[in-house]
């Protein structure tokens, strides 16, 4: 009698993952497991390799060495499109805000594209109602329901970034990679976006790169600290705050 294998305990696993640019190792021999669920934040100084690491997870860049696993499966050779079909979504990779369409139309197109990519047995009328319901649900989640009749180009910067997240959500991804989603946002926009990330995180794994240390400490399930292409430390916010190596290398100014 065969017994079903237990679900992988991790979302991503990397083994000896390395990416060189002209001999310079932007990501250098990283072997880690990123557990499923929660908000998993990566911090580190500029140039630490955070974005390159994201690119290796999403498939935008091939590694120079090493492997990437997603839930037990070796995805090292899968392109970004195939990784997206496994449920790995990265905000910019599928993000095309249509400026001359309304906010509603932008989200509905993304929802529709996702439905079209899957077998579905809805009758046309039922399907239209379903499209609308899912579109409205996402618009409420991202806090843009009330402005959804306006053109996307008229949204503030912060609202456009939230619309981008909405377009990603339309794919109903298991894993979301968000690289500095708060960049350039006002305090009000930051607050709304942090709430959004918290609201969409149950049942998903959120990978976040973020600089705002107060946000990082309040939102993260775990924090991974990168430095010169390597992992300096992994831990809960309290563990990272108390970590002397992290204090010395990175959080020096954090009393
Ligand atoms: N396409 C590229 N070509 C050459 N060097 C790159 C490229 N992408 C990143 N780098 C270099 O790799 C290092 C890590 O960059 P990056 O991953 O963007 O860091 P972070 O996101 O942590 O600021 C930096 O020194 C950067 O200049
Ligand atoms: Mg970066």
Coordinates of C-alpha atoms and ligand atoms in Angstrom, one line a residue:
X1 CA 0.0 0.0 0.0
X2 CA 1.4 3.4 -0.9
X3 CA 1.2 6.3 1.4
X4 CA 0.9 9.8 0.0
X5 CA 4.1 11.8 0.6
X6 CA 3.6 14.6 3.0
X7 CA 3.4 18.1 1.5
X8 CA 6.8 19.8 1.4
X9 CA 7.4 21.8 4.5
X10 CA 9.1 24.5 2.5
X11 CA 8.0 26.8 -0.3
X12 CA 11.4 27.3 -1.7
X13 CA 14.7 25.5 -1.1
X14 CA 18.0 26.5 -2.7
X15 CA 21.2 24.5 -2.8
X16 CA 24.5 26.2 -3.5
X17 CA 22.7 28.8 -5.4
X18 CA 25.1 31.2 -7.1
X19 CA 24.8 33.9 -9.7
X20 CA 27.9 35.6 -11.1
X21 CA 28.1 38.7 -13.2
X22 CA 31.5 38.9 -15.0
X23 CA 33.0 36.8 -12.2
X24 CA 31.4 38.8 -9.4
X25 CA 29.1 36.6 -7.3
X26 CA 26.0 38.7 -6.6
X27 CA 24.5 35.6 -5.0
X28 CA 27.1 33.3 -3.5
X29 CA 26.5 29.7 -2.6
X30 CA 23.2 30.2 -0.9
X31 CA 21.6 27.0 0.6
X32 CA 18.4 27.8 2.5
X33 CA 14.8 26.6 3.0
X34 CA 12.0 29.2 3.0
X35 CA 9.1 27.7 4.9
X36 CA 5.6 27.8 3.6
X37 CA 3.2 30.5 4.7
X38 CA 3.8 33.7 6.5
X39 CA 5.6 36.9 5.4
X40 CA 9.3 36.0 4.8
X41 CA 11.3 39.2 4.5
X42 CA 14.7 39.6 3.1
X43 CA 16.8 42.6 4.2
X44 CA 20.3 43.8 3.7
X45 CA 22.3 46.7 2.4
X46 CA 22.1 47.9 -1.2
X47 CA 24.0 45.5 -3.5
X48 CA 23.6 42.6 -1.0
X49 CA 22.0 40.4 -3.8
X50 CA 18.4 40.6 -2.7
X51 CA 16.9 41.4 -6.1
X52 CA 19.2 38.9 -7.8
X53 CA 18.0 36.2 -5.4
X54 CA 14.4 37.1 -6.2
X55 CA 15.3 36.8 -9.9
X56 CA 16.7 33.3 -9.4
X57 CA 13.5 32.3 -7.5
X58 CA 11.2 33.6 -10.2
X59 CA 13.3 32.3 -13.1
X60 CA 14.1 35.7 -14.6
X61 CA 17.8 34.8 -14.3
X62 CA 19.4 31.4 -14.6
X63 CA 21.8 30.5 -11.8
X64 CA 25.5 30.1 -12.6
X65 CA 25.5 27.2 -10.2
X66 CA 23.2 25.4 -7.7
X67 CA 19.5 24.6 -7.7
X68 CA 16.1 26.0 -6.9
X69 CA 13.3 23.8 -5.6
X70 CA 9.6 24.7 -5.2
X71 CA 7.7 22.3 -3.0
X72 CA 10.1 19.4 -3.6
X73 CA 10.3 20.0 -7.3
X74 CA 13.5 21.0 -9.0
X75 CA 12.5 24.2 -10.9
X76 CA 16.0 25.3 -11.8
X77 CA 15.4 24.9 -15.5
X78 CA 11.8 26.3 -15.6
X79 CA 11.3 29.6 -17.3
X80 CA 9.3 32.4 -15.4
X81 CA 6.1 31.6 -17.3
X82 CA 6.2 27.9 -16.2
X83 CA 7.0 29.0 -12.6
X84 CA 4.0 31.3 -12.7
X85 CA 1.8 28.4 -13.6
X86 CA 3.0 26.6 -10.5
X87 CA 1.7 29.5 -8.5
X88 CA 4.8 31.7 -8.2
X89 CA 4.0 35.3 -8.9
X90 CA 6.3 38.2 -9.0
X91 CA 4.8 41.6 -9.2
X92 CA 6.4 43.2 -12.2
X93 CA 6.8 40.1 -14.3
X94 CA 3.1 40.0 -15.2
X95 CA 2.3 43.5 -14.4
X96 CA 1.1 45.7 -17.2
X97 CA -1.2 48.4 -16.0
X98 CA -3.2 49.7 -19.0
X99 CA -3.2 53.4 -18.3
X100 CA -6.2 54.2 -20.6
X101 CA -8.4 51.5 -19.1
X102 CA -10.3 51.9 -15.9
X103 CA -9.0 50.4 -12.7
X104 CA -12.0 47.9 -12.9
X105 CA -11.1 46.9 -16.5
X106 CA -7.5 46.3 -15.5
X107 CA -8.4 43.9 -12.8
X108 CA -11.1 42.2 -14.8
X109 CA -8.7 41.6 -17.7
X110 CA -6.3 40.0 -15.3
X111 CA -9.0 37.8 -13.7
X112 CA -10.2 36.8 -17.2
X113 CA -6.7 35.9 -18.3
X114 CA -6.4 33.7 -15.3
X115 CA -9.7 31.9 -16.0
X116 CA -8.9 31.5 -19.7
X117 CA -5.7 29.7 -18.7
X118 CA -7.6 27.1 -16.8
X119 CA -10.3 24.6 -17.7
X120 CA -13.6 25.8 -16.6
X121 CA -17.1 24.5 -16.9
X122 CA -19.1 27.7 -16.4
X123 CA -21.8 28.6 -18.7
X124 CA -21.2 32.0 -20.3
X125 CA -23.6 33.9 -18.1
X126 CA -22.5 32.2 -14.9
X127 CA -18.9 32.9 -16.0
X128 CA -19.5 36.6 -16.5
X129 CA -21.1 36.9 -13.0
X130 CA -18.1 35.0 -11.6
X131 CA -15.6 37.3 -13.3
X132 CA -17.4 40.3 -11.9
X133 CA -17.5 38.8 -8.4
X134 CA -13.8 38.0 -8.3
X135 CA -12.9 41.4 -9.8
X136 CA -14.9 43.2 -7.1
X137 CA -13.4 41.0 -4.4
X138 CA -9.9 41.9 -5.5
X139 CA -10.8 45.6 -5.8
X140 CA -12.0 45.6 -2.2
X141 CA -8.9 43.7 -1.1
X142 CA -6.6 46.3 -2.6
X143 CA -8.7 49.2 -1.4
X144 CA -9.5 50.5 -4.9
X145 CA -13.2 49.5 -5.2
X146 CA -14.4 53.1 -4.7
X147 CA -12.1 54.5 -7.5
X148 CA -12.5 51.5 -9.8
X149 CA -14.4 53.5 -12.4
X150 CA -11.5 56.0 -13.0
X151 CA -8.7 55.6 -15.4
X152 CA -5.6 53.8 -14.1
X153 CA -3.4 56.6 -15.2
X154 CA -5.1 58.9 -12.7
X155 CA -4.2 56.8 -9.7
X156 CA -1.6 58.1 -7.2
X157 CA 1.8 56.3 -7.2
X158 CA 0.8 54.3 -4.1
X159 CA -2.6 53.3 -5.6
X160 CA -0.8 52.1 -8.8
X161 CA 1.5 49.9 -6.8
X162 CA -1.5 48.4 -5.1
X163 CA -3.2 47.9 -8.4
X164 CA -0.1 46.0 -9.5
X165 CA -0.5 43.8 -6.5
X166 CA -4.2 43.3 -7.5
X167 CA -3.2 42.2 -11.0
X168 CA -0.9 39.6 -9.3
X169 CA -3.6 38.5 -7.0
X170 CA -5.9 37.8 -10.0
X171 CA -3.7 34.8 -10.7
X172 CA -4.4 33.5 -7.2
X173 CA -0.8 32.7 -6.6
X174 CA 0.5 30.5 -3.8
X175 CA 3.7 32.6 -3.5
X176 CA 4.1 36.3 -4.1
X177 CA 7.4 37.9 -4.5
X178 CA 7.3 41.6 -3.7
X179 CA 10.6 43.6 -4.2
X180 CA 10.4 46.9 -2.3
X181 CA 6.6 47.4 -2.8
X182 CA 6.7 50.4 -0.5
X183 CA 9.3 52.3 -2.4
X184 CA 8.3 55.9 -3.0
X185 CA 5.1 55.7 -1.0
X186 CA 3.8 58.3 1.4
X187 CA 3.2 57.3 5.0
X188 CA -0.5 56.9 4.4
X189 CA 0.1 54.8 1.3
X190 CA 2.7 52.7 3.2
X191 CA 0.1 52.0 5.9
X192 CA -2.5 50.9 3.5
X193 CA -0.1 48.7 1.6
X194 CA 1.2 47.0 4.7
X195 CA -2.4 46.3 5.7
X196 CA -3.0 44.9 2.2
X197 CA 0.0 42.6 2.5
X198 CA -1.2 41.3 5.9
X199 CA -4.7 40.8 4.5
X200 CA -3.5 38.7 1.5
X201 CA -0.9 36.6 3.4
X202 CA -3.2 33.9 5.0
X203 CA -2.8 30.7 3.0
X204 CA 0.0 32.1 1.0
X205 CA 3.7 32.6 1.2
X206 CA 4.8 36.2 0.8
X207 CA 8.4 36.9 0.0
X208 CA 9.2 40.5 0.7
X209 CA 12.3 42.7 0.1
X210 CA 11.9 45.9 2.2
X211 CA 14.1 48.6 3.7
X212 CA 11.7 50.2 6.2
X213 CA 12.9 48.5 9.3
X214 CA 9.8 49.4 11.4
X215 CA 7.6 47.8 8.8
X216 CA 9.9 44.8 8.5
X217 CA 9.9 44.2 12.3
X218 CA 6.1 44.5 12.5
X219 CA 5.1 42.5 9.5
X220 CA 7.6 39.6 9.2
X221 CA 7.1 36.0 10.2
X222 CA 10.9 35.6 9.7
X223 CA 13.6 37.8 8.5
X224 CA 16.6 36.7 6.3
X225 CA 19.6 39.0 6.3
X226 CA 21.7 39.1 3.2
X227 CA 25.1 40.6 2.9
X228 CA 27.6 40.4 0.0
X229 CA 25.6 37.6 -1.7
X230 CA 25.3 35.4 1.3
X231 CA 22.9 34.8 4.2
X232 CA 24.1 36.4 7.3
X233 CA 21.2 35.3 9.6
X234 CA 17.7 34.0 9.6
X235 CA 15.2 34.4 12.5
X236 CA 12.1 36.0 13.9
X237 CA 12.1 39.7 14.2
X238 CA 13.1 39.4 17.9
X239 CA 15.9 37.1 17.1
X240 CA 17.2 39.3 14.3
X241 CA 17.0 42.4 16.5
X242 CA 19.1 40.6 19.2
X243 CA 21.6 39.1 16.7
X244 CA 25.0 40.6 17.3
X245 CA 26.4 39.9 13.9
X246 CA 23.4 41.6 12.3
X247 CA 23.7 44.5 14.7
X248 CA 27.3 45.0 13.7
X249 CA 26.9 44.5 10.0
X250 CA 23.6 46.1 9.3
X251 CA 21.3 47.3 12.1
X252 CA 24.0 49.4 13.7
X253 CA 21.7 52.4 13.9
X254 CA 18.8 50.4 15.4
X255 CA 18.9 51.0 19.1
Ligands
LIG1 N1 22.5 42.4 -14.5 C1 23.6 42.7 -13.8 N2 24.8 42.9 -14.3 C2 25.9 43.1 -13.6 N3 25.9 43.3 -12.3 C3 24.7 43.1 -11.6 C4 23.5 42.8 -12.3 N4 22.4 42.7 -11.4 C5 23.0 42.9 -10.2 N5 24.3 43.2 -10.3 C6 25.2 43.4 -9.2 O1 25.0 42.4 -8.2 C7 25.0 43.0 -6.9 C8 23.7 42.7 -6.2 O2 22.7 43.4 -6.8 P1 21.2 43.3 -6.4 O3 20.8 41.9 -6.4 O4 20.4 44.3 -7.2 O5 21.3 43.8 -4.9 P2 20.1 44.4 -3.9 O6 18.8 44.1 -4.5 O7 20.4 43.7 -2.6 O8 20.4 45.9 -3.8 C9 25.3 44.4 -7.1 O9 26.7 44.6 -6.9 C10 24.9 44.7 -8.5 O10 25.7 45.8 -9.1
LIG2 MG1 17.2 45.3 -5.0

